[in-house]
Amino acid sequence: MTNWDDYRYFLAVAEEGSVSAAARRLETTQPTVGRRIAELEKRLNAKLFQRSHHGYHLTELGELVRDRVKVINGESQWIEHKVSYIDKSPIGRVVLSTTEDIGYFWLSNLLGNFHAEHPEIDLDLIIGYHAVDIINGEADIALRVGDPRSQDLVGRCLGQVRFGLYASPEYLARNPEPTCVEDLAQHNIIESVRQMNNFPQTAWLRENSDGARVSFTCDNIMVELSAVEAGLGIVALPVYMISNTANVQQILKEDFDLALDLWLLTHRDLIKIPRIRAVIDFLTEHVHDRLIPERR
């Protein structure tokens, strides 16, 4: 079996010209260097040096081996340097999972600043409502609303996302604005389905609007925003989605006051990797700033 360390001894003797000088360079003993050279020649079944009273001189074959070993040694040093650099520097690809609304309303506005601060980190954004499997490597980081439900993940709660009930002025012009939860039974409801079916805001609206007409069903929160703006009915949405639109208004503020934790999560084995740490620190600072206006 090849012991690449033997080639380090070989290169030292080839460059220093003697076993004694190579031993000093390698901080070892002359017998050790001599033994490693002899073992290498035996394994290769080749004579690499001519021995004399004046030192060790490379044979023609030894010169060929030296040239290749120098190349390999240089590549080995490059690999060690590069790995050390990557391990200690925020560089490389980071896969971040979040929902479409957070991606659109928050992250899209932050990507320019992040790239300016960390130009050597490549972000790969996975958009969806399903919980990606961080433990098995589907993503490095997740930004999720609600209970993280995993003891194998580590992270922090960035704050709370508030939700409200909304309808368009056009809809409320055609239908009397509800003044209590019981009035919802007389209204049109935009209902979340499929992967959004068990969301807390979906469950609350379903439970408190028994008898209402479901005028529109959807499994995409961005489409739900468009639907409520178009006057199709009442829907529950995060407050931050509404802050920049005048096409809807909040109703039943005192009756519907839902707030869910926003979690930034990763695997415990990834938390100290510089590029992962850089993304987490950036999101912690900037997303937290955007959550402050949502608090009461």
mmCIF file of C-alpha atoms in Angstrom:
data_model
loop_
_atom_site.group_PDB
_atom_site.id
_atom_site.type_symbol
_atom_site.label_atom_id
_atom_site.label_comp_id
_atom_site.label_asym_id
_atom_site.label_seq_id
_atom_site.Cartn_x
_atom_site.Cartn_y
_atom_site.Cartn_z
ATOM 1 C CA MET A 1 0.000 0.000 0.000
ATOM 2 C CA THR A 2 1.304 3.441 -0.963
ATOM 3 C CA ASN A 3 2.354 5.665 1.910
ATOM 4 C CA TRP A 4 2.400 9.165 0.465
ATOM 5 C CA ASP A 5 4.430 10.359 3.405
ATOM 6 C CA ASP A 6 7.385 8.425 1.943
ATOM 7 C CA TYR A 7 7.353 10.824 -0.994
ATOM 8 C CA ARG A 8 7.686 13.746 1.398
ATOM 9 C CA TYR A 9 10.907 12.161 2.676
ATOM 10 C CA PHE A 10 12.016 11.469 -0.893
ATOM 11 C CA LEU A 11 11.426 15.088 -1.949
ATOM 12 C CA ALA A 12 13.318 16.433 1.065
ATOM 13 C CA VAL A 13 16.379 14.299 0.253
ATOM 14 C CA ALA A 14 16.152 15.186 -3.445
ATOM 15 C CA GLU A 15 16.075 18.920 -2.679
ATOM 16 C CA GLU A 16 18.570 18.928 0.208
ATOM 17 C CA GLY A 17 21.041 16.467 -1.344
ATOM 18 C CA SER A 18 21.716 14.490 1.835
ATOM 19 C CA VAL A 19 19.923 12.426 4.459
ATOM 20 C CA SER A 20 21.251 14.578 7.312
ATOM 21 C CA ALA A 21 19.971 17.824 5.795
ATOM 22 C CA ALA A 22 16.615 16.214 5.003
ATOM 23 C CA ALA A 23 16.356 14.971 8.604
ATOM 24 C CA ARG A 24 16.909 18.492 9.943
ATOM 25 C CA ARG A 25 14.294 19.883 7.546
ATOM 26 C CA LEU A 26 11.752 17.247 8.526
ATOM 27 C CA GLU A 27 12.677 17.433 12.225
ATOM 28 C CA THR A 28 13.361 13.714 12.445
ATOM 29 C CA THR A 29 16.394 11.385 12.597
ATOM 30 C CA GLN A 30 18.778 10.313 9.832
ATOM 31 C CA PRO A 31 17.979 6.587 10.295
ATOM 32 C CA THR A 32 14.269 7.337 9.853
ATOM 33 C CA VAL A 33 14.877 9.215 6.613
ATOM 34 C CA GLY A 34 17.202 6.497 5.317
ATOM 35 C CA ARG A 35 14.685 3.791 6.167
ATOM 36 C CA ARG A 36 11.816 5.598 4.419
ATOM 37 C CA ILE A 37 13.885 6.079 1.257
ATOM 38 C CA ALA A 38 14.886 2.408 1.250
ATOM 39 C CA GLU A 39 11.258 1.324 1.713
ATOM 40 C CA LEU A 40 10.130 3.551 -1.160
ATOM 41 C CA GLU A 41 12.782 2.189 -3.518
ATOM 42 C CA LYS A 42 11.891 -1.368 -2.532
ATOM 43 C CA ARG A 43 8.204 -0.781 -3.115
ATOM 44 C CA LEU A 44 8.852 0.818 -6.523
ATOM 45 C CA ASN A 45 11.524 -1.763 -7.337
ATOM 46 C CA ALA A 46 13.649 1.111 -8.618
ATOM 47 C CA LYS A 47 16.828 2.956 -7.659
ATOM 48 C CA LEU A 48 16.016 6.628 -7.094
ATOM 49 C CA PHE A 49 19.367 7.832 -5.715
ATOM 50 C CA GLN A 50 23.046 7.267 -6.295
ATOM 51 C CA ARG A 51 24.746 7.261 -2.887
ATOM 52 C CA SER A 52 28.248 8.677 -2.464
ATOM 53 C CA HIS A 53 30.452 10.329 0.139
ATOM 54 C CA HIS A 54 29.275 13.644 -1.263
ATOM 55 C CA GLY A 55 25.585 12.934 -0.690
ATOM 56 C CA TYR A 56 22.535 11.609 -2.506
ATOM 57 C CA HIS A 57 22.175 12.263 -6.231
ATOM 58 C CA LEU A 58 19.048 11.510 -8.203
ATOM 59 C CA THR A 59 19.136 8.862 -10.883
ATOM 60 C CA GLU A 60 17.449 9.566 -14.197
ATOM 61 C CA LEU A 61 14.363 7.755 -12.950
ATOM 62 C CA GLY A 62 14.626 9.612 -9.645
ATOM 63 C CA GLU A 63 14.496 12.944 -11.500
ATOM 64 C CA LEU A 64 11.262 11.896 -13.214
ATOM 65 C CA VAL A 65 9.757 10.862 -9.883
ATOM 66 C CA ARG A 66 10.910 14.125 -8.258
ATOM 67 C CA ASP A 67 9.204 16.227 -10.953
ATOM 68 C CA ARG A 68 5.894 14.407 -10.484
ATOM 69 C CA VAL A 69 6.127 14.454 -6.704
ATOM 70 C CA LYS A 70 6.679 18.237 -6.745
ATOM 71 C CA VAL A 71 3.501 18.658 -8.785
ATOM 72 C CA ILE A 72 1.529 16.377 -6.470
ATOM 73 C CA ASN A 73 2.962 18.079 -3.397
ATOM 74 C CA GLY A 74 1.951 21.470 -4.756
ATOM 75 C CA GLU A 75 -1.568 20.253 -5.447
ATOM 76 C CA SER A 76 -1.761 18.743 -1.973
ATOM 77 C CA GLN A 77 -0.750 22.049 -0.398
ATOM 78 C CA TRP A 78 -3.301 23.860 -2.575
ATOM 79 C CA ILE A 79 -6.043 21.487 -1.422
ATOM 80 C CA GLU A 80 -5.122 21.964 2.234
ATOM 81 C CA HIS A 81 -5.059 25.733 1.816
ATOM 82 C CA LYS A 82 -8.331 25.803 -0.091
ATOM 83 C CA VAL A 83 -10.150 23.526 2.330
ATOM 84 C CA SER A 84 -8.858 25.545 5.267
ATOM 85 C CA TYR A 85 -9.971 28.763 3.568
ATOM 86 C CA ILE A 86 -13.422 27.450 2.752
ATOM 87 C CA ASP A 87 -13.820 25.991 6.230
ATOM 88 C CA LYS A 88 -12.951 29.320 7.851
ATOM 89 C CA SER A 89 -14.470 31.739 5.332
ATOM 90 C CA PRO A 90 -18.081 32.423 4.323
ATOM 91 C CA ILE A 91 -17.915 30.960 0.829
ATOM 92 C CA GLY A 92 -19.994 28.442 -1.121
ATOM 93 C CA ARG A 93 -23.621 27.433 -1.657
ATOM 94 C CA VAL A 94 -26.354 27.728 0.968
ATOM 95 C CA VAL A 95 -29.821 26.245 0.407
ATOM 96 C CA LEU A 96 -32.543 28.261 2.160
ATOM 97 C CA SER A 97 -36.147 27.072 2.402
ATOM 98 C CA THR A 98 -39.086 29.361 3.093
ATOM 99 C CA THR A 99 -42.639 30.135 2.007
ATOM 100 C CA GLU A 100 -43.625 32.096 -1.071
ATOM 101 C CA ASP A 101 -44.931 35.106 0.849
ATOM 102 C CA ILE A 102 -41.790 35.453 2.981
ATOM 103 C CA GLY A 103 -39.644 34.977 -0.102
ATOM 104 C CA TYR A 104 -41.516 37.647 -2.041
ATOM 105 C CA PHE A 105 -42.266 40.282 0.602
ATOM 106 C CA TRP A 106 -39.072 40.002 2.663
ATOM 107 C CA LEU A 107 -36.213 38.050 1.161
ATOM 108 C CA SER A 108 -36.425 39.437 -2.372
ATOM 109 C CA ASN A 109 -35.813 42.917 -0.976
ATOM 110 C CA LEU A 110 -32.831 41.733 1.071
ATOM 111 C CA LEU A 111 -30.944 39.708 -1.536
ATOM 112 C CA GLY A 112 -29.081 42.693 -2.959
ATOM 113 C CA ASN A 113 -27.759 43.704 0.452
ATOM 114 C CA PHE A 114 -26.804 40.130 1.259
ATOM 115 C CA HIS A 115 -24.872 39.698 -1.978
ATOM 116 C CA ALA A 116 -23.051 42.985 -1.367
ATOM 117 C CA GLU A 117 -21.973 41.787 2.090
ATOM 118 C CA HIS A 118 -21.207 38.193 1.071
ATOM 119 C CA PRO A 119 -20.390 38.051 -2.655
ATOM 120 C CA GLU A 120 -18.829 34.576 -2.352
ATOM 121 C CA ILE A 121 -21.961 32.926 -0.954
ATOM 122 C CA ASP A 122 -24.417 31.535 -3.512
ATOM 123 C CA LEU A 123 -27.986 31.365 -2.198
ATOM 124 C CA ASP A 124 -30.317 28.647 -3.473
ATOM 125 C CA LEU A 125 -33.891 29.489 -2.442
ATOM 126 C CA ILE A 126 -36.483 26.692 -2.142
ATOM 127 C CA ILE A 127 -40.026 28.072 -2.096
ATOM 128 C CA GLY A 128 -42.893 25.994 -0.745
ATOM 129 C CA TYR A 129 -45.197 25.311 2.174
ATOM 130 C CA HIS A 130 -43.952 21.799 2.925
ATOM 131 C CA ALA A 131 -41.360 21.336 5.654
ATOM 132 C CA VAL A 132 -38.105 20.419 3.924
ATOM 133 C CA ASP A 133 -35.952 17.713 5.492
ATOM 134 C CA ILE A 134 -32.926 19.613 6.784
ATOM 135 C CA ILE A 135 -31.656 16.549 8.632
ATOM 136 C CA ASN A 136 -31.326 14.615 5.366
ATOM 137 C CA GLY A 137 -29.837 17.536 3.464
ATOM 138 C CA GLU A 138 -32.766 18.908 1.449
ATOM 139 C CA ALA A 139 -31.865 22.382 2.730
ATOM 140 C CA ASP A 140 -29.291 24.022 4.986
ATOM 141 C CA ILE A 141 -31.576 26.591 6.608
ATOM 142 C CA ALA A 142 -35.338 26.993 6.934
ATOM 143 C CA LEU A 143 -37.333 30.127 7.713
ATOM 144 C CA ARG A 144 -40.669 28.828 8.992
ATOM 145 C CA VAL A 145 -43.780 30.151 10.685
ATOM 146 C CA GLY A 146 -45.069 27.953 13.497
ATOM 147 C CA ASP A 147 -43.764 25.118 15.661
ATOM 148 C CA PRO A 148 -40.392 23.759 14.400
ATOM 149 C CA ARG A 149 -41.322 20.263 15.707
ATOM 150 C CA SER A 150 -37.857 18.767 15.665
ATOM 151 C CA GLN A 151 -35.363 18.255 18.453
ATOM 152 C CA ASP A 152 -32.590 17.624 15.916
ATOM 153 C CA LEU A 153 -32.740 21.195 14.615
ATOM 154 C CA VAL A 154 -31.293 24.267 16.274
ATOM 155 C CA GLY A 155 -32.198 27.866 15.699
ATOM 156 C CA ARG A 156 -33.882 30.897 17.087
ATOM 157 C CA CYS A 157 -37.291 32.491 17.180
ATOM 158 C CA LEU A 158 -36.997 35.823 15.358
ATOM 159 C CA GLY A 159 -40.302 37.162 16.631
ATOM 160 C CA GLN A 160 -43.947 36.770 15.753
ATOM 161 C CA VAL A 161 -45.920 37.127 12.550
ATOM 162 C CA ARG A 162 -49.373 38.641 13.079
ATOM 163 C CA PHE A 163 -52.380 37.683 11.004
ATOM 164 C CA GLY A 164 -55.573 39.553 10.202
ATOM 165 C CA LEU A 165 -58.891 39.080 8.429
ATOM 166 C CA TYR A 166 -59.216 41.082 5.226
ATOM 167 C CA ALA A 167 -61.767 42.058 2.616
ATOM 168 C CA SER A 168 -61.704 44.555 -0.228
ATOM 169 C CA PRO A 169 -63.620 47.863 -0.129
ATOM 170 C CA GLU A 170 -65.492 46.647 -3.212
ATOM 171 C CA TYR A 171 -66.638 43.510 -1.402
ATOM 172 C CA LEU A 172 -67.649 45.437 1.719
ATOM 173 C CA ALA A 173 -69.618 47.877 -0.432
ATOM 174 C CA ARG A 174 -71.763 44.942 -1.587
ATOM 175 C CA ASN A 175 -71.900 43.175 1.782
ATOM 176 C CA PRO A 176 -72.293 44.730 5.243
ATOM 177 C CA GLU A 177 -69.017 44.655 7.135
ATOM 178 C CA PRO A 178 -69.104 41.962 9.848
ATOM 179 C CA THR A 179 -69.137 43.383 13.367
ATOM 180 C CA CYS A 180 -68.693 40.080 15.214
ATOM 181 C CA VAL A 181 -67.386 36.605 14.478
ATOM 182 C CA GLU A 182 -70.921 35.241 14.090
ATOM 183 C CA ASP A 183 -71.477 37.538 11.107
ATOM 184 C CA LEU A 184 -68.901 35.581 9.099
ATOM 185 C CA ALA A 185 -71.526 32.909 8.441
ATOM 186 C CA GLN A 186 -73.296 35.425 6.175
ATOM 187 C CA HIS A 187 -70.235 36.155 4.054
ATOM 188 C CA ASN A 188 -68.121 34.705 1.271
ATOM 189 C CA ILE A 189 -64.926 33.030 2.434
ATOM 190 C CA ILE A 190 -61.667 32.438 0.588
ATOM 191 C CA GLU A 191 -60.515 29.057 1.907
ATOM 192 C CA SER A 192 -56.989 27.664 1.960
ATOM 193 C CA VAL A 193 -56.730 24.016 0.902
ATOM 194 C CA ARG A 194 -54.253 21.161 0.399
ATOM 195 C CA GLN A 195 -50.850 21.971 1.954
ATOM 196 C CA MET A 196 -52.352 25.084 3.591
ATOM 197 C CA ASN A 197 -55.359 23.210 4.957
ATOM 198 C CA ASN A 198 -54.038 22.810 8.507
ATOM 199 C CA PHE A 199 -52.476 26.233 8.951
ATOM 200 C CA PRO A 200 -53.694 27.900 12.190
ATOM 201 C CA GLN A 201 -55.257 30.858 10.355
ATOM 202 C CA THR A 202 -57.036 28.483 7.975
ATOM 203 C CA ALA A 203 -58.367 26.381 10.840
ATOM 204 C CA TRP A 204 -59.616 29.449 12.731
ATOM 205 C CA LEU A 205 -61.490 30.865 9.740
ATOM 206 C CA ARG A 206 -63.031 27.483 8.921
ATOM 207 C CA GLU A 207 -64.172 26.898 12.506
ATOM 208 C CA ASN A 208 -65.635 30.384 12.886
ATOM 209 C CA SER A 209 -67.417 30.716 9.556
ATOM 210 C CA ASP A 210 -69.690 27.683 9.651
ATOM 211 C CA GLY A 211 -72.462 28.206 7.127
ATOM 212 C CA ALA A 212 -70.533 30.747 5.066
ATOM 213 C CA ARG A 213 -70.259 30.382 1.309
ATOM 214 C CA VAL A 214 -66.806 29.289 0.173
ATOM 215 C CA SER A 215 -66.465 31.430 -2.926
ATOM 216 C CA PHE A 216 -62.882 30.498 -3.766
ATOM 217 C CA THR A 217 -60.387 27.820 -2.711
ATOM 218 C CA CYS A 218 -56.650 28.009 -3.228
ATOM 219 C CA ASP A 219 -53.347 26.529 -2.063
ATOM 220 C CA ASN A 220 -51.235 29.619 -2.727
ATOM 221 C CA ILE A 221 -51.160 32.594 -0.402
ATOM 222 C CA MET A 222 -50.111 35.039 -3.130
ATOM 223 C CA VAL A 223 -53.131 34.071 -5.217
ATOM 224 C CA GLU A 224 -55.305 34.470 -2.122
ATOM 225 C CA LEU A 225 -54.102 38.058 -1.840
ATOM 226 C CA SER A 226 -55.106 38.681 -5.448
ATOM 227 C CA ALA A 227 -58.468 37.008 -4.811
ATOM 228 C CA VAL A 228 -59.311 39.205 -1.830
ATOM 229 C CA GLU A 229 -58.219 42.313 -3.751
ATOM 230 C CA ALA A 230 -60.592 41.245 -6.537
ATOM 231 C CA GLY A 231 -63.487 41.199 -4.081
ATOM 232 C CA LEU A 232 -64.068 37.436 -3.891
ATOM 233 C CA GLY A 233 -64.525 37.370 -0.132
ATOM 234 C CA ILE A 234 -62.831 37.353 3.268
ATOM 235 C CA VAL A 235 -59.464 35.737 3.926
ATOM 236 C CA ALA A 236 -56.880 35.425 6.716
ATOM 237 C CA LEU A 237 -53.433 36.730 5.739
ATOM 238 C CA PRO A 238 -50.204 37.864 7.418
ATOM 239 C CA VAL A 239 -50.302 41.572 8.233
ATOM 240 C CA TYR A 240 -47.000 42.224 6.453
ATOM 241 C CA MET A 241 -48.548 41.217 3.120
ATOM 242 C CA ILE A 242 -51.072 44.038 3.370
ATOM 243 C CA SER A 243 -48.848 46.912 4.461
ATOM 244 C CA ASN A 244 -48.134 48.063 0.899
ATOM 245 C CA THR A 245 -51.603 47.704 -0.592
ATOM 246 C CA ALA A 246 -54.639 49.951 -0.243
ATOM 247 C CA ASN A 247 -56.929 47.481 -1.991
ATOM 248 C CA VAL A 248 -58.013 45.638 1.162
ATOM 249 C CA GLN A 249 -58.946 46.555 4.697
ATOM 250 C CA GLN A 250 -58.736 44.676 7.957
ATOM 251 C CA ILE A 251 -61.925 43.574 9.698
ATOM 252 C CA LEU A 252 -62.764 42.117 13.115
ATOM 253 C CA LYS A 253 -59.455 43.320 14.564
ATOM 254 C CA GLU A 254 -60.500 42.619 18.147
ATOM 255 C CA ASP A 255 -61.899 39.168 17.421
ATOM 256 C CA PHE A 256 -59.117 37.743 15.278
ATOM 257 C CA ASP A 257 -55.714 38.290 16.852
ATOM 258 C CA LEU A 258 -53.452 35.448 15.767
ATOM 259 C CA ALA A 259 -49.660 35.615 16.113
ATOM 260 C CA LEU A 260 -47.284 32.772 15.215
ATOM 261 C CA ASP A 261 -43.586 32.402 15.932
ATOM 262 C CA LEU A 262 -41.156 32.823 13.048
ATOM 263 C CA TRP A 263 -38.280 30.341 13.343
ATOM 264 C CA LEU A 264 -34.873 30.294 11.701
ATOM 265 C CA LEU A 265 -33.642 26.693 11.779
ATOM 266 C CA THR A 266 -30.651 24.606 10.752
ATOM 267 C CA HIS A 267 -29.053 21.273 11.642
ATOM 268 C CA ARG A 268 -26.833 21.295 14.717
ATOM 269 C CA ASP A 269 -23.918 19.972 12.611
ATOM 270 C CA LEU A 270 -24.124 22.979 10.260
ATOM 271 C CA ILE A 271 -24.396 25.818 12.743
ATOM 272 C CA LYS A 272 -20.646 26.554 12.931
ATOM 273 C CA ILE A 273 -19.965 26.466 9.186
ATOM 274 C CA PRO A 274 -19.052 30.076 8.268
ATOM 275 C CA ARG A 275 -21.336 30.395 5.225
ATOM 276 C CA ILE A 276 -24.294 28.995 7.194
ATOM 277 C CA ARG A 277 -23.491 31.276 10.118
ATOM 278 C CA ALA A 278 -23.298 34.289 7.784
ATOM 279 C CA VAL A 279 -26.778 33.648 6.359
ATOM 280 C CA ILE A 280 -28.269 33.049 9.799
ATOM 281 C CA ASP A 281 -26.742 36.228 11.246
ATOM 282 C CA PHE A 282 -27.877 38.295 8.257
ATOM 283 C CA LEU A 283 -31.456 37.017 8.385
ATOM 284 C CA THR A 284 -31.600 37.372 12.157
ATOM 285 C CA GLU A 285 -30.708 41.050 11.915
ATOM 286 C CA HIS A 286 -32.784 42.066 8.909
ATOM 287 C CA VAL A 287 -35.890 39.915 9.346
ATOM 288 C CA HIS A 288 -36.074 40.873 13.020
ATOM 289 C CA ASP A 289 -36.057 44.538 11.983
ATOM 290 C CA ARG A 290 -39.031 43.897 9.718
ATOM 291 C CA LEU A 291 -40.928 42.104 12.465
ATOM 292 C CA ILE A 292 -40.747 44.989 14.935
ATOM 293 C CA PRO A 293 -43.634 46.951 13.321
ATOM 294 C CA GLU A 294 -45.794 43.812 13.533
ATOM 295 C CA ARG A 295 -45.651 43.741 17.317
ATOM 296 C CA ARG A 296 -48.197 45.425 19.513
#
